[in-house]
Coordinates of C-alpha atoms and ligand atoms in Angstrom, one line a residue:
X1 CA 59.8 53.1 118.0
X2 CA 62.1 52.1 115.3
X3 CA 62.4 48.2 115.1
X4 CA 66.0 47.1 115.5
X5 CA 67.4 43.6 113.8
X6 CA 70.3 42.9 115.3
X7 CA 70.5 46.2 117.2
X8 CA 70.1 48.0 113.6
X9 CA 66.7 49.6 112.6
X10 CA 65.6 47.8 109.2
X11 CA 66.0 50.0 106.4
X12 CA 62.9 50.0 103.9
X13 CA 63.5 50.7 100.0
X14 CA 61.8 53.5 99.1
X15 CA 60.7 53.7 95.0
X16 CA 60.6 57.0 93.3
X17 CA 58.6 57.0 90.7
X18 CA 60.3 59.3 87.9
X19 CA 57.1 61.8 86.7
X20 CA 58.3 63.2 83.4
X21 CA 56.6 66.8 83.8
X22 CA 53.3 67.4 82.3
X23 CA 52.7 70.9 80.3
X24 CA 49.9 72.5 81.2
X25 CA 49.3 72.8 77.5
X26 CA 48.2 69.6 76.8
X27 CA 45.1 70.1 78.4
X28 CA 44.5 72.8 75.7
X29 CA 42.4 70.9 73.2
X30 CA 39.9 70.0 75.9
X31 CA 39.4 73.0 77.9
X32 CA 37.4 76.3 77.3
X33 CA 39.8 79.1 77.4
X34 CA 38.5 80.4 80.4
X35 CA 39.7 77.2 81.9
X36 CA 43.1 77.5 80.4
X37 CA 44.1 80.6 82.2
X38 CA 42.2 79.6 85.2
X39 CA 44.5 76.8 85.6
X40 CA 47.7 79.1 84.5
X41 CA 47.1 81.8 87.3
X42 CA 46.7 79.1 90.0
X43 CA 50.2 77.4 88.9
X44 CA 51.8 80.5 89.0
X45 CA 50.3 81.3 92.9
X46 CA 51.2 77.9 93.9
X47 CA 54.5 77.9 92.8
X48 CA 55.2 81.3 94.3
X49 CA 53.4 80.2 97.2
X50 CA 55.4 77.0 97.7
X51 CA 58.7 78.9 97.3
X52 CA 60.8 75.8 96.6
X53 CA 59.3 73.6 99.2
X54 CA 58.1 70.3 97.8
X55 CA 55.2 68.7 97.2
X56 CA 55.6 65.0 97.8
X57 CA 53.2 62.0 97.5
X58 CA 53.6 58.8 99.6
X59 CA 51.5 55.8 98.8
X60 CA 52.2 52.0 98.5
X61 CA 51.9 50.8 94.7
X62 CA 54.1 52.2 91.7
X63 CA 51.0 50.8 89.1
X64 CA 47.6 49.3 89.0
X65 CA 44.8 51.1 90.6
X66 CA 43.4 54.4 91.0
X67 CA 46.2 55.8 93.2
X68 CA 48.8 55.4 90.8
X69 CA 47.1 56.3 88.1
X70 CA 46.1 60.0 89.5
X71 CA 49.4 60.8 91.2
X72 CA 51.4 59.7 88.0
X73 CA 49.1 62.6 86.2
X74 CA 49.0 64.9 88.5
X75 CA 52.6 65.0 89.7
X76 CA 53.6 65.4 86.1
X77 CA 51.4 68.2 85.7
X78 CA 52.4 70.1 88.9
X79 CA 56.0 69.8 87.9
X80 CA 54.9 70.5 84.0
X81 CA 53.8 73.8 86.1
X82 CA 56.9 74.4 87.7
X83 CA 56.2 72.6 91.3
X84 CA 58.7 70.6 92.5
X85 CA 56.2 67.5 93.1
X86 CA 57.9 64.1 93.5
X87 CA 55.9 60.3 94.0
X88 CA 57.5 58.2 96.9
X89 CA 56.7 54.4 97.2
X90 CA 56.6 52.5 100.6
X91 CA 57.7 48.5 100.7
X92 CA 55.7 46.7 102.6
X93 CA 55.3 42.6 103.3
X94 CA 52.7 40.5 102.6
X95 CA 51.4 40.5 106.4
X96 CA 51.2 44.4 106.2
X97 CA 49.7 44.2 102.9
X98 CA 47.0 42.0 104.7
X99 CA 46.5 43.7 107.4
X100 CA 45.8 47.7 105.2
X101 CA 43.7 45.4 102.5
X102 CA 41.7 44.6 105.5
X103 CA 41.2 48.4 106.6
X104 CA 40.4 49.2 103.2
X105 CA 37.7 46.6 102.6
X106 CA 36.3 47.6 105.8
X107 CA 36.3 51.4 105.1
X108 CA 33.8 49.8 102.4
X109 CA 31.8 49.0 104.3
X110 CA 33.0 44.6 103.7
X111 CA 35.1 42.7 106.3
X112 CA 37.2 41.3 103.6
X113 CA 39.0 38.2 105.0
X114 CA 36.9 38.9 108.5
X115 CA 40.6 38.7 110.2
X116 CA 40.6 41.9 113.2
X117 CA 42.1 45.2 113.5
X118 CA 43.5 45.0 116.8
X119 CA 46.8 45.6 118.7
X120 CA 48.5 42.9 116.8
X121 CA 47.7 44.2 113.5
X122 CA 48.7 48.0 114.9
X123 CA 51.8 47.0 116.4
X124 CA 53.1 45.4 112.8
X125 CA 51.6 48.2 111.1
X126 CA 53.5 50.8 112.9
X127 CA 56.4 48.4 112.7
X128 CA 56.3 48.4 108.9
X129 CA 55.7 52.2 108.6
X130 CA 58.7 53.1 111.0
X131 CA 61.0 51.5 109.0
X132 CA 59.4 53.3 106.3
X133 CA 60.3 56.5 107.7
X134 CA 63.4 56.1 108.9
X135 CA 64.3 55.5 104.6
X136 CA 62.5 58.5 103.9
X137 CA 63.3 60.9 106.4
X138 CA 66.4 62.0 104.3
X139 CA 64.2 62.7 101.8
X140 CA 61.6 64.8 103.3
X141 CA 62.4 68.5 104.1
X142 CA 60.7 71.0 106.7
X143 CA 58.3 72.7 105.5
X144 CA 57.4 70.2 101.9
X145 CA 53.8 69.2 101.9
X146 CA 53.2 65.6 102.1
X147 CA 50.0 64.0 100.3
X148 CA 49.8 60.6 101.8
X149 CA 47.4 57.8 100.5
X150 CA 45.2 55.7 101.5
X151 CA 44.9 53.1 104.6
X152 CA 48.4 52.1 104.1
X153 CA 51.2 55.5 104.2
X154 CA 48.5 57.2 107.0
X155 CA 50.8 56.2 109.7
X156 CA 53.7 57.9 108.3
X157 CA 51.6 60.9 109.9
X158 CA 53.7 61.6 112.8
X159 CA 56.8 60.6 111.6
X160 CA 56.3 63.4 108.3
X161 CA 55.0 65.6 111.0
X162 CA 58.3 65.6 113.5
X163 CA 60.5 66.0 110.4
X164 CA 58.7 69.2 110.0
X165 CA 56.2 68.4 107.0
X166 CA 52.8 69.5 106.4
X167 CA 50.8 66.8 106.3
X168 CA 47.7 65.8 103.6
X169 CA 46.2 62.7 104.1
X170 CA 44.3 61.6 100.7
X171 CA 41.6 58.7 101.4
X172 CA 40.3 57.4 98.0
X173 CA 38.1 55.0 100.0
X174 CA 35.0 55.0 101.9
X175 CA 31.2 54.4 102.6
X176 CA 28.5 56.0 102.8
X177 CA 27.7 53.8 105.3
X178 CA 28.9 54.5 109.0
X179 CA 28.0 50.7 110.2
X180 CA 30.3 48.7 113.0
X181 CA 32.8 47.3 110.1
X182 CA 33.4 50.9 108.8
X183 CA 34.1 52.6 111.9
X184 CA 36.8 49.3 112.9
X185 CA 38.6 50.5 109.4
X186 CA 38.3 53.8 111.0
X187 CA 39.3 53.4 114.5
X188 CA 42.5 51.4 113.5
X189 CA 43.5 54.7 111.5
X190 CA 42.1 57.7 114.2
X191 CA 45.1 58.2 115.8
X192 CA 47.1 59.0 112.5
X193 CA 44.5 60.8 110.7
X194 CA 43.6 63.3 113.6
X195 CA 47.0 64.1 113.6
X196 CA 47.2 65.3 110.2
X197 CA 46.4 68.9 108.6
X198 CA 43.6 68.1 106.4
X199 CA 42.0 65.0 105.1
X200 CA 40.6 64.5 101.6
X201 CA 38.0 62.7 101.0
X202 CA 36.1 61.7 97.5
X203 CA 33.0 62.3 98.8
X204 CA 31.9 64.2 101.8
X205 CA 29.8 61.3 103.1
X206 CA 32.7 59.4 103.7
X207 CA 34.7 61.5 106.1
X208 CA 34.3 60.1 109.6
X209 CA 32.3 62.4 111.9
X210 CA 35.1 63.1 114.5
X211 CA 37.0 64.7 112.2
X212 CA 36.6 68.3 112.5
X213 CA 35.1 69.9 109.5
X214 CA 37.8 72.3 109.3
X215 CA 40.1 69.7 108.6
X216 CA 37.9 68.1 105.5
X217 CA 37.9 68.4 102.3
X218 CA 36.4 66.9 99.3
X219 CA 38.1 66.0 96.0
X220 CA 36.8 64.2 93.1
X221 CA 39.3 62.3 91.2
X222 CA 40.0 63.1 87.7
X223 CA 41.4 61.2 84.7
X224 CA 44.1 62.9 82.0
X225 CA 42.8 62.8 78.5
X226 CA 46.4 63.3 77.1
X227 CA 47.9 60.2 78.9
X228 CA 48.2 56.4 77.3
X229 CA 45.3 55.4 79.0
X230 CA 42.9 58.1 78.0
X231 CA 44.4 59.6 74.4
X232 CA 42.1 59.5 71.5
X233 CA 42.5 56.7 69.2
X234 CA 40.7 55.8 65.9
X235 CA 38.4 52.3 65.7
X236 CA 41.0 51.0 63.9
X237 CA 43.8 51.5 65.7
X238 CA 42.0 50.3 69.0
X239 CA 41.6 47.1 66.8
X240 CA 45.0 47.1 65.9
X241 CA 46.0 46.3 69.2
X242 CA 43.4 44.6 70.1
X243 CA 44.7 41.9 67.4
X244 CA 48.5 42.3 68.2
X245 CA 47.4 41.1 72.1
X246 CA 45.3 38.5 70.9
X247 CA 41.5 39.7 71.7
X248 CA 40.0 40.0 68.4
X249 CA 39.8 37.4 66.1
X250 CA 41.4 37.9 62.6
X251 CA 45.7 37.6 61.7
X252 CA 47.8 40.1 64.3
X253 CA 49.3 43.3 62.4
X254 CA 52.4 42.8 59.6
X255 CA 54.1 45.2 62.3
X256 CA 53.1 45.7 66.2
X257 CA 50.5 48.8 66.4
X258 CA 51.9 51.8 68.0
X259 CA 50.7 54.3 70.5
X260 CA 52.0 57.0 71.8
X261 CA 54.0 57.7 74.9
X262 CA 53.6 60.5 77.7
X263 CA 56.8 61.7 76.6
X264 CA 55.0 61.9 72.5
X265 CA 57.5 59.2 71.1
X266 CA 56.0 56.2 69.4
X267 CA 55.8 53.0 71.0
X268 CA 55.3 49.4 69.7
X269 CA 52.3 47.4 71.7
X270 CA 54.2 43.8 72.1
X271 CA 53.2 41.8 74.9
X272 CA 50.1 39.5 74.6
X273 CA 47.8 39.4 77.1
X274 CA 46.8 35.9 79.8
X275 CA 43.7 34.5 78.7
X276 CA 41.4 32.0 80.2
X277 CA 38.9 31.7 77.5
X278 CA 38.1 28.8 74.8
X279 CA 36.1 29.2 71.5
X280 CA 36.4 32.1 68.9
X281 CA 37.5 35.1 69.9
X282 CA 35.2 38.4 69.0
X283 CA 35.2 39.2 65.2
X284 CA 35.6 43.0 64.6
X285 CA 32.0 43.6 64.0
X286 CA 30.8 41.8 67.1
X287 CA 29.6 44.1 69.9
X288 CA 31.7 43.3 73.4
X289 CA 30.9 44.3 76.8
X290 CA 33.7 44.8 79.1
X291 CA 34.4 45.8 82.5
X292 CA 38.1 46.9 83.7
X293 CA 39.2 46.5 87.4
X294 CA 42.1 45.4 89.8
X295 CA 40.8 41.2 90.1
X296 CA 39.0 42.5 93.5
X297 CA 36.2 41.3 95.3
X298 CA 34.3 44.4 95.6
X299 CA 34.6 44.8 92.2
X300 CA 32.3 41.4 91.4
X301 CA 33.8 40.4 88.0
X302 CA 31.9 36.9 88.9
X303 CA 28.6 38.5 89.3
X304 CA 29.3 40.7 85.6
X305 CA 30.0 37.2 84.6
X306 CA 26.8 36.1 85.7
X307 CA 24.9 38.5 84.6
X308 CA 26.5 38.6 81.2
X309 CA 25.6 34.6 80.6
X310 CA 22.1 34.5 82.2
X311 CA 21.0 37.8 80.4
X312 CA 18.0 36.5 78.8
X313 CA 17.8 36.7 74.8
X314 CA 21.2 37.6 75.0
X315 CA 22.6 38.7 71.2
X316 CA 24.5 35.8 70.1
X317 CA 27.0 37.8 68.4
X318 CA 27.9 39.3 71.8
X319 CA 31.0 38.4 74.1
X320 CA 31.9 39.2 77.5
X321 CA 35.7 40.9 78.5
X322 CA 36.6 40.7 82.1
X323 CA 39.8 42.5 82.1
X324 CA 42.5 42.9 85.3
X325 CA 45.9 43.1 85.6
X326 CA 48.2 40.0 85.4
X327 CA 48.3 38.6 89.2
X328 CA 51.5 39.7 90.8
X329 CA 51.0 43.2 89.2
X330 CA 50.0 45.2 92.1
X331 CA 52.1 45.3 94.6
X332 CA 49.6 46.2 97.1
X333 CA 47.0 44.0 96.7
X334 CA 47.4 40.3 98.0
X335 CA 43.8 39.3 96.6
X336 CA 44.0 39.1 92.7
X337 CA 45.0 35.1 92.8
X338 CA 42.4 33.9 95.0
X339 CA 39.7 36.6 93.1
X340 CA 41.0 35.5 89.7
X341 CA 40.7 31.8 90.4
X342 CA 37.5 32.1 91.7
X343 CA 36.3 33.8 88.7
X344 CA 38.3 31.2 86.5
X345 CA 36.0 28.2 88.3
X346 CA 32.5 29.9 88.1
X347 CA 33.8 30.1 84.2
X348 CA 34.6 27.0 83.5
X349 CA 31.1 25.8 85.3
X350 CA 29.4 27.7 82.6
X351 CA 27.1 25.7 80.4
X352 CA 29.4 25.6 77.1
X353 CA 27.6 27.6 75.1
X354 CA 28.4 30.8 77.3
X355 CA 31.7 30.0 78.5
X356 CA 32.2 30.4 75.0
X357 CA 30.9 33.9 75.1
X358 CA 33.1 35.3 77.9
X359 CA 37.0 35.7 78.0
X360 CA 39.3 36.5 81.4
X361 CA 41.8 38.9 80.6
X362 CA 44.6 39.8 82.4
X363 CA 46.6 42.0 81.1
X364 CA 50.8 42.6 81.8
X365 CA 51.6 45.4 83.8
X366 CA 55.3 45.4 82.9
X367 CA 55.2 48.7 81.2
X368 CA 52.4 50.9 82.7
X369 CA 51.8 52.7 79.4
X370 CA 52.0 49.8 77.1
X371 CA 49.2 48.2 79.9
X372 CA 47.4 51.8 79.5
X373 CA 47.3 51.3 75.5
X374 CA 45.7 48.3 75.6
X375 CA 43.2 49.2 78.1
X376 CA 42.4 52.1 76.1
X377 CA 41.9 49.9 73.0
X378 CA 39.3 47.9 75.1
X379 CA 37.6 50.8 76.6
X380 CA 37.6 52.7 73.1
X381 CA 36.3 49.3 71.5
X382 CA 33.5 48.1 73.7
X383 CA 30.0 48.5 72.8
X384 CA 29.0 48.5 76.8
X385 CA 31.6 49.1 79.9
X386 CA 30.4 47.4 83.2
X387 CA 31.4 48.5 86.8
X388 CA 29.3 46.7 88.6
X389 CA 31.3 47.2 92.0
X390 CA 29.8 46.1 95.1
X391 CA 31.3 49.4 97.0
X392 CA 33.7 52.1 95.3
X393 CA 35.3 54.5 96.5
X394 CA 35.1 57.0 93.4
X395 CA 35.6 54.7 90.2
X396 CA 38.4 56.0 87.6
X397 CA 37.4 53.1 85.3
X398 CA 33.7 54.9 84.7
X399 CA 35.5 57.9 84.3
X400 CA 37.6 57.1 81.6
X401 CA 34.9 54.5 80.3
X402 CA 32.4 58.3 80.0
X403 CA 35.4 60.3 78.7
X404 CA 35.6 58.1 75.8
X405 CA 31.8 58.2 74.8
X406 CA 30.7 55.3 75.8
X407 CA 27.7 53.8 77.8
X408 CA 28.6 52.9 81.2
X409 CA 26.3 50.2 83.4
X410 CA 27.1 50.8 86.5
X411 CA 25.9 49.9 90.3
X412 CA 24.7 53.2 92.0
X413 CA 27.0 52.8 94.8
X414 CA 29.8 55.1 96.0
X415 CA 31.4 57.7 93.7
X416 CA 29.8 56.3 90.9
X417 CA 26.5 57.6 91.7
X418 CA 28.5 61.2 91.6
X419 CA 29.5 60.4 88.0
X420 CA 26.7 59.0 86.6
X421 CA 23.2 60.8 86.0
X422 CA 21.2 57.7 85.6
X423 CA 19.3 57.6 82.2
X424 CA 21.4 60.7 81.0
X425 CA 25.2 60.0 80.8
X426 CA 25.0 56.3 81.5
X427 CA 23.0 53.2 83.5
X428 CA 22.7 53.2 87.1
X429 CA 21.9 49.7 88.5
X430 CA 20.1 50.3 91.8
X431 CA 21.1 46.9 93.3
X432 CA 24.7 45.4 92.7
X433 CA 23.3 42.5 93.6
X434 CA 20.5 42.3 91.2
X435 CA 21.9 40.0 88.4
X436 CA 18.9 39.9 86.2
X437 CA 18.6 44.3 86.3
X438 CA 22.0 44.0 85.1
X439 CA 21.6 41.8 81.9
X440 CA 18.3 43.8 81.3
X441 CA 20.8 47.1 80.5
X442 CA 23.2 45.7 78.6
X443 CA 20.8 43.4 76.4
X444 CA 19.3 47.0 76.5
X445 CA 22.2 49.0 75.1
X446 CA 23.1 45.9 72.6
X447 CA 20.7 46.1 70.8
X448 CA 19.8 50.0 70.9
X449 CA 23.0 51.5 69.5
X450 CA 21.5 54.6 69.2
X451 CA 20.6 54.9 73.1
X452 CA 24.1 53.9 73.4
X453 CA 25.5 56.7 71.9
X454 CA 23.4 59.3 73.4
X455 CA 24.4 57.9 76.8
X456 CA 27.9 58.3 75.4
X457 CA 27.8 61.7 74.4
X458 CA 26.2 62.9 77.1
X459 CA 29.1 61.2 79.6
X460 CA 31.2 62.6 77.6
X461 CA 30.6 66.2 78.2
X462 CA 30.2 65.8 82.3
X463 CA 33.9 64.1 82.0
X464 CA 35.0 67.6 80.5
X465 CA 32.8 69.8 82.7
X466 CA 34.1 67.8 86.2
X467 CA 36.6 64.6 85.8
X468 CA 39.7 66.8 84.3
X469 CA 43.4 67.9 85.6
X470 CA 42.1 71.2 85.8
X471 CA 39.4 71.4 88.0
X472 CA 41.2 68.5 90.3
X473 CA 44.9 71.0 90.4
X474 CA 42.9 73.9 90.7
X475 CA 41.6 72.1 94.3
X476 CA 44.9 71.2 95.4
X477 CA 46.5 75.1 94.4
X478 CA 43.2 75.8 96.9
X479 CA 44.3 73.3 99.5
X480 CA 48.0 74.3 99.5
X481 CA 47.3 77.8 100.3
X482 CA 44.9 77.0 103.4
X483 CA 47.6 74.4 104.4
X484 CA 50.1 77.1 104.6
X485 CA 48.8 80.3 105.5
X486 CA 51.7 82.3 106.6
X487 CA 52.6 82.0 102.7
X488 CA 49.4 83.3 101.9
Ligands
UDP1 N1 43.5 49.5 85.4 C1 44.6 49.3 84.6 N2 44.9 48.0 84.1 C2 44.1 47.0 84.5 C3 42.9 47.2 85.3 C4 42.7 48.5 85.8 O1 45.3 50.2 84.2 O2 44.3 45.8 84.0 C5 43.3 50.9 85.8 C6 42.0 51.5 85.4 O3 42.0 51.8 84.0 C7 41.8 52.6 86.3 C8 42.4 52.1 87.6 O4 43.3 51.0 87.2 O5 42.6 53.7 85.9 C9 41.4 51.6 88.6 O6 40.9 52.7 89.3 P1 39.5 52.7 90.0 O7 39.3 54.0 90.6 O8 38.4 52.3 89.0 O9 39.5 51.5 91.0 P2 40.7 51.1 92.1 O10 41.5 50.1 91.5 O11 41.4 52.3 92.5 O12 39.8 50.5 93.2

């Protein structure tokens, strides 16, 4: 099965990710008591439980995304707890990064770029993956637990399985729709995912019905309040930074603003962020709307865009951030050029006056927790986040967007309709497609501050209540004991 170049099998580099460990004890300022030794007796069962054995993650991108941005926090936190958890990267081409965009846009429920899922497509897959394994079979002992992710490490299934691993497979996609173009992103993955122990799934209406129940379960994500991304800053510091990158208008810092690392030192912000924009920037005092994503279709940056510009009586103090990482920053996702570009031409046909209004941001990925500063400073400075996603699997960027008090307009698709009571913690749009609805809110929220803080607070309090580390380790302690019963 292995593929052989010149008789030898093609060896695959295989990235670990270095996850300083987490103490549990950072959680402490934003968890009740009860929650903090909740979380402390379940570490100490799953470490005795585990006994050594490892806990390892497996997915295809070291930054940018959801994926990364979970197993960095919760890999640190497991070894934090004394769980020897590690985070593997695969290496895969562009062709193979083709082929898994194309499951995961059709486990959305979207054909992406309409190309097929057939033999072809499997045969290279499995090509891809085998070389895969064969780099991390040294790696992987009998009896560790593997957590693969997503469309692209599931067929590493049976080759973790004959080296004697339990094996997790972690789906952070899906629809709640069960039309023809899921169930092809579906059928092109059946024969790994049966094979595996237990599947996670976001939500429970995305698991495909001929998985057996037993072998579900359902996971929301989380986000980490004590990580770069998510730690709380002042107004002013978020401004600070937002000056130093060059998004707010006024003379950058005499010094670069700091932030802190995960590891508590102090860091400089440096880098300047990509801009496809013309006119003034923001002032301080001007209120922004932004959204945050990977430049992906189904995240519809054009249609915020759209919506932003045509929103009638729109304040004309207000500006527009659509904000992705720089192109080339993802390793697993081959869209971001052609998305971005699109995005940059429905811009620059924007009569002047709101081209003027709305700035494309993309912002360097080079250091994950300087990228994480600055997207906190966004997030933290926004009057009004967007995530008007055309499907989503769960949606970390409203998570983090609630977490930090602010008013989130958001389509009622997906996990986001999990996170957001609509009129309570946040906006739900009832059609992603419906441009006008869209401007309505945020010409709403701009110019009722007070409604927007109200929504704020409110979002804030259901991120502590369900979207913490806790709740989400407490779930995989849970799932680690059912996986391995004879340690029970
Ligand atoms: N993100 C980031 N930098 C960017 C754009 C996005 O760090 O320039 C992060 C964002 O803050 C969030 C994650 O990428 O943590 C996106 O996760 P989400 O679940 O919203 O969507 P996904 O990318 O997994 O589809």
């Amino acid at each position: 099965m292995l593929s052989r170049l010149n008789g030898r099998v093609r060896a695959r580099n295989i990235e670990e990710v270095r996850v300083a460990p987490r103490p549990l004890d950072l959680l402490t300022p934003f968890i009740s008591e009860e929650r903090q030794h909740h979380i402390a007796a379940a570490a100490e069962a799953a470490r005795r439980m585990l006994d050594g054995r490892a806990v390892i993650n497996i997915n295809s991108t070291a930054r940018g995304g959801g994926v990364a941005e979970l197993v960095q926090a919760l890999c640190g936190y497991a070894r934090g707890a004394g769980v020897d958890s590690r985070w593997l990267v695969i290496e895969g081409d562009e062709e193979f990064f083709r082929i898994t965009k194309r499951a995961h846009n059709n486990l959305h429920g979207e054909p992406g770029d309409g190309g097929p899922l057939r033999e072809a497509e499997r045969a290279l897959y499995e090509r891809v993956l085998a070389e895969n394994a064969a780099s991390l079979a040294p790696r992987i002992r009998p009896g560790d637990i593997v957590i693969l992710h997503d469309p692209q490490t599931a067929g590493l299934a049976p080759a973790m399985l004959a080296g004697g691993a339990r094996v997790i497979w972690r789906s952070h996609v899906g629809s709640e729709r069960h039309d023809e173009v899921v169930r092809a992103g579906w059928d092109f993955l059946r024969p790994y995912i049966q094979m595996a122990d237990v599947s996670i799934f976001s939500l429970a209406e995305y698991a495909p019905e001929w998985l057996e129940p037993a072998a579900v379960r359902v996971i929301n994500p989380s986000i980490d309040p004590a990580s770069a991304k998510s730690q709380d800053i002042s107004g002013a510091d978020a401004r600070q930074i937002l000056r130093q990158v060059g998004l707010l208008d006024g003379p950058p810092p005499a010094r670069p603003p700091l932030f802190r690392r995960e590891d508590g030192s102090p860091s400089p912000v440096t880098r300047r962020v990509e801009l496809v924009s013309e006119g003034d920037l923001p002032r301080a005092a001007d209120p922004v709307v932004a959204q945050i994503a990977r430049w992906d279709a189904l995240k519809d940056m054009a249609g915020v865009m759209r919506a932003f510009a045509g929103m009638e009586s729109r304040p004309r103090d207000a500006h527009l951030f659509l904000v992705g990482p720089t192109v080339g920053g993802v390793a697993d996702d081959p869209e971001a050029g052609r998305v971005l570009a699109a995005c940059a031409a429905g811009w620059r046909a924007l009569p002047d006056e709101q081209r003027r209004r709305v700035h494309l941001v993309s912002v360097p990925m080079d250091d994950r927790e300087e990228n994480a500063a600055v997207i906190n400073a966004i997030q933290r400075h926004a009057a009004v986040i967007v995530q008007k996603s055309l499907a989503e699997g769960f949606g970390l960027t409203v998570t983090e967007a609630m977490w930090k008090g602010k008013a989130v307009i958001a389509s009622g698709v997906g996990g986001i309709r999990h996170q957001i009571i609509d009129g309570e913690s946040g906006i739900l749009l009832p059609d992603a497609a419906d441009l006008a609805a869209c401007g309505r809110a945020m010409r709403e929220l701009l110019l009722n501050p007070a409604l927007a803080e109200r929504l704020g607070a409110a979002a804030r309090e259901r991120a502590r209540h369900n979207f913490l580390p806790d709740r989400h380790l407490l779930q995989y302690a849970e799932l680690i004991l059912d996986t391995m019963p004879e340690a029970a």
